[in-house]
Short mmCIF file of C-alpha atoms in Angstrom, two decimals:
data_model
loop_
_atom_site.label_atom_id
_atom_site.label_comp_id
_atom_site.label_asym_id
_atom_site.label_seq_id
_atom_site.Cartn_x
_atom_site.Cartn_y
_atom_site.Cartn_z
CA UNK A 1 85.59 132.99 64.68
CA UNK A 2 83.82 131.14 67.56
CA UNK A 3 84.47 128.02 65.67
CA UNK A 4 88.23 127.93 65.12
CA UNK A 5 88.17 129.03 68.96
CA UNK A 6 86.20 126.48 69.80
CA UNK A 7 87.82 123.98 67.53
CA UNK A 8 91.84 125.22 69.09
CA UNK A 9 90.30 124.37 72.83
CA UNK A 10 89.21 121.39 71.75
CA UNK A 11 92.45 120.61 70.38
CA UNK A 12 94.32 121.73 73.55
CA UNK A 13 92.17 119.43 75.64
CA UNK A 14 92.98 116.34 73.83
CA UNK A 15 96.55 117.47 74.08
CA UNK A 16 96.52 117.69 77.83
CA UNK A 17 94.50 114.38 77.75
CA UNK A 18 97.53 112.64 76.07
CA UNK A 19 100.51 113.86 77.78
CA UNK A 20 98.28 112.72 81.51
CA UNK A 21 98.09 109.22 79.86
CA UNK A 22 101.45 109.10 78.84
CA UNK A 23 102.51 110.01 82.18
CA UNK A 24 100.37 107.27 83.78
CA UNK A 25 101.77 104.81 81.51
CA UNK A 26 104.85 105.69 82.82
CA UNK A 27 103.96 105.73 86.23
CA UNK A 28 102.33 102.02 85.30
CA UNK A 29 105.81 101.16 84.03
CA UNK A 30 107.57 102.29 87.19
CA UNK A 31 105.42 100.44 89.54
CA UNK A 32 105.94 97.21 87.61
CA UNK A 33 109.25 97.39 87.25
CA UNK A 34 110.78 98.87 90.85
CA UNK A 35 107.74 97.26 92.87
CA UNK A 36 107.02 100.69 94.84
CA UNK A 37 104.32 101.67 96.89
CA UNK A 38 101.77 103.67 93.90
CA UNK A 39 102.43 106.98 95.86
CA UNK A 40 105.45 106.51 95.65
CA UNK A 41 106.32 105.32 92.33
CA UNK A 42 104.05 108.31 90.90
CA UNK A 43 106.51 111.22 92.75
CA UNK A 44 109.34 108.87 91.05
CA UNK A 45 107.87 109.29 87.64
CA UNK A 46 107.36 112.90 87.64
CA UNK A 47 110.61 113.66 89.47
CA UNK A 48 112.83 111.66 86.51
CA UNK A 49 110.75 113.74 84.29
CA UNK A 50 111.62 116.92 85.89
CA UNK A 51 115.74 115.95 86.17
CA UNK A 52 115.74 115.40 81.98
CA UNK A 53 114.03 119.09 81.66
CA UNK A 54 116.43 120.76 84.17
CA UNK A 55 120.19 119.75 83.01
CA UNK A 56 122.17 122.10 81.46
CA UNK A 57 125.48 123.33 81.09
CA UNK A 58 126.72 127.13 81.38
CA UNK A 59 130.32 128.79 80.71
CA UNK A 60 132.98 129.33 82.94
CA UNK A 61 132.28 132.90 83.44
CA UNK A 62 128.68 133.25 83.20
CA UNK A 63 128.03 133.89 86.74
CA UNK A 64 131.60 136.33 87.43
CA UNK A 65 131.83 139.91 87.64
CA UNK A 66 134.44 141.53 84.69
CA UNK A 67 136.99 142.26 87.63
CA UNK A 68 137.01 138.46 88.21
CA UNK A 69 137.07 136.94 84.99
CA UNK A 70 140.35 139.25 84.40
CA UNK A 71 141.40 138.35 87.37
CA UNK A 72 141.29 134.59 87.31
CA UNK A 73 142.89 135.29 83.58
CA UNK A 74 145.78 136.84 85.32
CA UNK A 75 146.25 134.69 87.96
CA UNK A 76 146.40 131.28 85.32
CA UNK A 77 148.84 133.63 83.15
CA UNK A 78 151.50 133.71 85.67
CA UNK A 79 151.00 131.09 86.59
CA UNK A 80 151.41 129.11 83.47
CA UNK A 81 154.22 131.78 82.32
CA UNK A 82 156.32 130.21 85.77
CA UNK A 83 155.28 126.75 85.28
CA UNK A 84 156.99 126.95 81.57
CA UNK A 85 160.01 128.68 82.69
CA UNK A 86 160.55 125.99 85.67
CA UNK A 87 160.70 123.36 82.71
CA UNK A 88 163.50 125.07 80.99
CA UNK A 89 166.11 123.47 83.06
CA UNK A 90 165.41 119.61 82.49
CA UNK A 91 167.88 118.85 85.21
CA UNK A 92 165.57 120.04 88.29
CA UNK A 93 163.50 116.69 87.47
CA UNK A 94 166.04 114.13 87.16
CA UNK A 95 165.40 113.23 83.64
CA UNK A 96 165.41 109.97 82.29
CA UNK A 97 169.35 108.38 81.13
CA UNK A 98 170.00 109.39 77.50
CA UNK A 99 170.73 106.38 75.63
CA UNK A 100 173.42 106.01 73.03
CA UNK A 101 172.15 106.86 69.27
CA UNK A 102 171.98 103.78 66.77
CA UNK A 103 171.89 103.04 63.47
CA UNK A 104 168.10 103.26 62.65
CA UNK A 105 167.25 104.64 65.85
CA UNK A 106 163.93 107.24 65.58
CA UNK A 107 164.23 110.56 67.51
CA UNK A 108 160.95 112.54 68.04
CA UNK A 109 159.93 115.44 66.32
CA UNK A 110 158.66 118.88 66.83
CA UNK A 111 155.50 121.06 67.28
CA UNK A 112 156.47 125.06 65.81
CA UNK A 113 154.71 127.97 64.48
CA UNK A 114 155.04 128.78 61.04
CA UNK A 115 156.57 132.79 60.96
CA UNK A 116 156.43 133.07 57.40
CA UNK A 117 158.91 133.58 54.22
CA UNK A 118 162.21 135.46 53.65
CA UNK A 119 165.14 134.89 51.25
CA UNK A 120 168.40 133.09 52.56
CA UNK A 121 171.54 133.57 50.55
CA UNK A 122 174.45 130.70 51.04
CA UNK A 123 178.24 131.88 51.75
CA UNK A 124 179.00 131.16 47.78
CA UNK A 125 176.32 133.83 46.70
CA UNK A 126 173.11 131.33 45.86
CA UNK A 127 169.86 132.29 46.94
CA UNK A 128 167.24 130.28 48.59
CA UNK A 129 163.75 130.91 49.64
CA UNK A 130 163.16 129.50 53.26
CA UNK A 131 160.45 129.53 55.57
CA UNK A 132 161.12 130.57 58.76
CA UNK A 133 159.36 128.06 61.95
CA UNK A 134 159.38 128.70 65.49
CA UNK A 135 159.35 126.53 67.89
CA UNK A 136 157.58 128.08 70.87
CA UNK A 137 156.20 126.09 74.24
CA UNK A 138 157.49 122.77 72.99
CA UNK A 139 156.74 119.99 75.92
CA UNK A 140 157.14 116.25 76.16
CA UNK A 141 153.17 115.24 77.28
CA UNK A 142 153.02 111.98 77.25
CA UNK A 143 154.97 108.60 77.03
CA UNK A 144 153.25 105.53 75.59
CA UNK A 145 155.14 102.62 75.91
CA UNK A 146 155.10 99.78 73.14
CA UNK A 147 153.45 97.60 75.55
CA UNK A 148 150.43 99.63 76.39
CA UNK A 149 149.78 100.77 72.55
CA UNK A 150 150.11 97.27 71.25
CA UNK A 151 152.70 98.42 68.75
CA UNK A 152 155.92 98.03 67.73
CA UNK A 153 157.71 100.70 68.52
CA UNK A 154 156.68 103.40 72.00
CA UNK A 155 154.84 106.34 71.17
CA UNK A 156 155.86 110.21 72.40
CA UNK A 157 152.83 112.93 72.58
CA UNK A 158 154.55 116.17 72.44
CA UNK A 159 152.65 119.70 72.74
CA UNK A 160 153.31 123.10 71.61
CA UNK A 161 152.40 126.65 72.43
CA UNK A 162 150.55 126.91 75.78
CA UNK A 163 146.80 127.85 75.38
CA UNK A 164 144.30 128.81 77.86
CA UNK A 165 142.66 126.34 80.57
CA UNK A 166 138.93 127.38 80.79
CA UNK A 167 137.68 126.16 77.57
CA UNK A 168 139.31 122.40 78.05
CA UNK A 169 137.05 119.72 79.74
CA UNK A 170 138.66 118.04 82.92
CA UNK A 171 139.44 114.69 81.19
CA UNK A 172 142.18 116.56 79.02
CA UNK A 173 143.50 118.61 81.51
CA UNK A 174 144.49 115.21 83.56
CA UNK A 175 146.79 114.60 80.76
CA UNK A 176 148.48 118.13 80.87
CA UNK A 177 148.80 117.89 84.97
CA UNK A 178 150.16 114.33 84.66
CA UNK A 179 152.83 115.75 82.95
CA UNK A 180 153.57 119.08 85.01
CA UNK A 181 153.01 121.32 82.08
CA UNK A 182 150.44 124.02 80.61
CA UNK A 183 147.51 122.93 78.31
CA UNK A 184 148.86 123.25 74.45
CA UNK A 185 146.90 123.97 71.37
CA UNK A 186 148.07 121.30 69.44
CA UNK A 187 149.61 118.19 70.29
CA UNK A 188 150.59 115.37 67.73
CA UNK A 189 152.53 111.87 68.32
CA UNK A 190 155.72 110.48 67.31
CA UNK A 191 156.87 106.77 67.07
CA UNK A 192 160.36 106.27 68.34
CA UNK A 193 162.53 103.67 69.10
CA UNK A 194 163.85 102.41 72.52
CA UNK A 195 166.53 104.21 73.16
CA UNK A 196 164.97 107.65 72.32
CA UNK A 197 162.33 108.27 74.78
CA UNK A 198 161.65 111.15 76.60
CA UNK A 199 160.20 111.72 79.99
CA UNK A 200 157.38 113.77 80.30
CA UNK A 201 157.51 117.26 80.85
CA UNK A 202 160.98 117.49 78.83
CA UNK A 203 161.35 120.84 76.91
CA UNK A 204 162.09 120.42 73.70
CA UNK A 205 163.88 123.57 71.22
CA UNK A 206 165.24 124.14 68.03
CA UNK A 207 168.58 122.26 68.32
CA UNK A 208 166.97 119.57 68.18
CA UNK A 209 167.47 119.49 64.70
CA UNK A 210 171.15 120.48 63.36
CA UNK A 211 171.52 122.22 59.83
CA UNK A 212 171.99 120.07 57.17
CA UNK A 213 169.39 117.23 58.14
CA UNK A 214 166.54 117.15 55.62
CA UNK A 215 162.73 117.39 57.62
CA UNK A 216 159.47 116.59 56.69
CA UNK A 217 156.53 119.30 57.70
CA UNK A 218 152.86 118.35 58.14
CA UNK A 219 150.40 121.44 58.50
CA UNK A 220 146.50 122.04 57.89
CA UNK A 221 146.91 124.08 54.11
CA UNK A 222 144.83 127.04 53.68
CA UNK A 223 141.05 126.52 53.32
CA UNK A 224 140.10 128.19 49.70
CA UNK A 225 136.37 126.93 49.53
CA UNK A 226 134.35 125.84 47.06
CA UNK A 227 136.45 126.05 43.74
CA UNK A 228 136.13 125.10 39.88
CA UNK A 229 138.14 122.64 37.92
CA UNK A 230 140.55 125.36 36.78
CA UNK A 231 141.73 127.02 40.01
CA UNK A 232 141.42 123.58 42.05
CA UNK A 233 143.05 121.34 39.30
CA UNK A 234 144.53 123.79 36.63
CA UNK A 235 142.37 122.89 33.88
CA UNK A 236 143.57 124.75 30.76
CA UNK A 237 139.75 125.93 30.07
CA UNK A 238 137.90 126.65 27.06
CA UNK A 239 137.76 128.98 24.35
CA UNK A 240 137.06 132.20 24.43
CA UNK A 241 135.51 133.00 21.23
CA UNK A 242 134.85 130.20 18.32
CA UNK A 243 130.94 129.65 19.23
CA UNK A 244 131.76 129.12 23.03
CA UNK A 245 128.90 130.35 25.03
CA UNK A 246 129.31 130.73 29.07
CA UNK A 247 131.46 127.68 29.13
CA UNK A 248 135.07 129.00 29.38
CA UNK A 249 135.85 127.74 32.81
CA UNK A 250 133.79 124.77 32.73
CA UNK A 251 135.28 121.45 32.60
CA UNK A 252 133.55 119.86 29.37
CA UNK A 253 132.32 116.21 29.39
CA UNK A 254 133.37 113.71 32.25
CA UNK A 255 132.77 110.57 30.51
CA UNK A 256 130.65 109.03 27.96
CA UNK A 257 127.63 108.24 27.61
CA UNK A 258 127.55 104.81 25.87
CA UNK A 259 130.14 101.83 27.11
CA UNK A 260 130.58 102.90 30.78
CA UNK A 261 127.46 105.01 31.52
CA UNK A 262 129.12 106.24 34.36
CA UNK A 263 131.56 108.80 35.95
CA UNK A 264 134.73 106.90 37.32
CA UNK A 265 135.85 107.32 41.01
CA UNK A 266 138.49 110.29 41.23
CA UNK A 267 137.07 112.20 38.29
CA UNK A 268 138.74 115.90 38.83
CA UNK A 269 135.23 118.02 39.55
CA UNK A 270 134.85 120.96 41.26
CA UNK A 271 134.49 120.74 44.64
CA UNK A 272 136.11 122.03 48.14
CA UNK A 273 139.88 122.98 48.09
CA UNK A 274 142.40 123.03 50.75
CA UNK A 275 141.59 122.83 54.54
CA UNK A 276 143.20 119.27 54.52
CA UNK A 277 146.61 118.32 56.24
CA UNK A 278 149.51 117.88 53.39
CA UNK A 279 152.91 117.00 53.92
CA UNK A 280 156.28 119.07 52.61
CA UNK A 281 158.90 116.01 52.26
CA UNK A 282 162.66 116.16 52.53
CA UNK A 283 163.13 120.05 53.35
CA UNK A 284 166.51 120.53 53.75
CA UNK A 285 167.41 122.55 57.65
CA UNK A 286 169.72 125.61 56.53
CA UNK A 287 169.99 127.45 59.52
CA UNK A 288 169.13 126.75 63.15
CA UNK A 289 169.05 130.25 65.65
CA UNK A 290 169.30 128.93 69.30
CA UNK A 291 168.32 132.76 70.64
CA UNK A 292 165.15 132.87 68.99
CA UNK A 293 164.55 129.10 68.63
CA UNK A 294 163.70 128.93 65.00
CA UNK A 295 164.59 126.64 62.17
CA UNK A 296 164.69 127.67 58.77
CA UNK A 297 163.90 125.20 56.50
CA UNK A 298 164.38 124.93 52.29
CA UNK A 299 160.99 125.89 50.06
CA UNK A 300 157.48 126.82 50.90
CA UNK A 301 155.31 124.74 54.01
CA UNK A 302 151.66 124.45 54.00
CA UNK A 303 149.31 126.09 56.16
CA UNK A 304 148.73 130.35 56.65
CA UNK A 305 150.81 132.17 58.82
CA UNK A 306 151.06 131.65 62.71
CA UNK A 307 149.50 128.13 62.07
CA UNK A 308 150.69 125.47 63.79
CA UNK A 309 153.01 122.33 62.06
CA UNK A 310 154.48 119.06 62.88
CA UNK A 311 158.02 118.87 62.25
CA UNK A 312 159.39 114.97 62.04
CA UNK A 313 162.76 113.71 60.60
CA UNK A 314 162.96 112.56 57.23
#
């Protein structure tokens, strides 16, 4: 026992030994390099030392009392709440002059919330299964001219449904203040033409699209995790019976073993399913509700429920 003790000081004294080296070699470094007094340049060394050891970073509510942090919450609620509503009326800003629509001219598009399915039935007694998107906080962010994206065609950053401020950075709330409106959870980008851009701060609702016109939806499908070849790809599987011997959802061979002596790129293996944005092309608008500001829209949309999709024209 007195040997490993001895043995562990010994070990912790040519560990202190090393790290007051190092920091003279640093101190050596600093000298030579700033050309400060040796008093001097040793307090510099051990004081950039002591800044790397001390940053850090805490939340926004790590040092408030409950009563504050609910009341701060509050506050940026209704505050937010009347900044929205002051946007509803796109006349109070002096928008920017609506141009005459062209052939091949390219509107912008919309950011809803999926509510989920219902059936729809038509006036001559056909039924149709629509999904049922609401669009909810929908704000002009940004305008990116054609000139400043080094593109062809200007570029519109639209947001919807407001989210809370306190776990943005700074840098991304300049883009929300710029624009006069509340920070949104998800905000995509649209290429339209000339004579379709929007200002800034513009609300945009469900009329936007008429019924009739034929949409294209882009959502985030739902994440099913890892997944074999028969649920991910619909393999037909194996037998059941006949000799077969824990292999009746396995895929069989995946390529053979003599000519190529290798598996070929794209090879349907099991692997991760869904979590990945898809896009529902040429849905056809049936219905439009102004009160409510929903769109119903032909067939099934990717994503869960309450998730958030990109609505463009088709």
């Amino acid at each position: 026992a007195w040997a490993g003790r001895e043995g562990s000081e010994r070990a912790r004294g040519r560990m202190a030994a090393g790290c007051r080296r190092l920091l003279v070699g640093l101190g050596a470094q600093l000298r030579g390099r700033c050309s400060l007094a040796p008093a001097a340049a040793h307090r510099a060394s051990f004081a950039t030392i002591i800044s790397k050891q001390v940053h850090s970073s805490t939340w926004w509510d790590e040092h408030l009392s409950e009563e504050n942090t609910k009341f701060l919450k509050q506050c940026t609620a209704e505050e937010y709440k009347a900044l929205t509503a002051s946007k509803l009326n796109p006349l109070k800003d002096e928008p920017w002059p609506i141009q005459p629509w062209q052939p091949g001219s390219r509107r912008v598009g919309l950011v809803a919330v999926k509510l989920g399915m219902i059936p729809l039935w038509t006036k001559d007694g056909q039924r149709h299964a629509v999904t049922i998107l609401k669009v909810q906080d929908c704000h002009v962010v940004q305008c990116i001219p054609k000139e400043k994206s080094n593109e062809n065609a200007a570029t519109i950053v639209v947001g919807g449904k407001n989210a809370s401020p306190f776990y943005r950075s700074e840098k991304v709330l300049e883009l929300y203040t710029e624009a006069g409106v509340p920070p949104k959870q998800k905000i995509t980008q649209f290429k339209v033409s000339d004579n379709a851009i929007l200002k800034p701060g513009t609300p945009l609702y469900a009329a936007h699209f008429r019924p009739g016109q034929y949409v294209d939806v882009t959502a985030k499908t739902i994440g099913k995790g890892f997944q074999g070849v028969m649920k991910r790809w619909g393999f037909k599987g194996q037998p059941a019976t006949h000799g077969q011997t824990k292999t009746h959802r396995r895929p069989g061979a995946i390529s053979s073993g003599g000519d190529p002596a290798r598996v070929f790129p794209g090879k349907k293996m099991p692997g991760k399913m869904g979590n990945i944005y898809r896009t529902a092309l040429g849905l056809k608008v049936w219905r439009v509700n102004t009160k409510h500001n929903t769109i119903y829209v032909n067939g099934s949309v990717p994503g869960h429920t309450n998730c958030l999709v990109k609505i463009g024209r088709a």
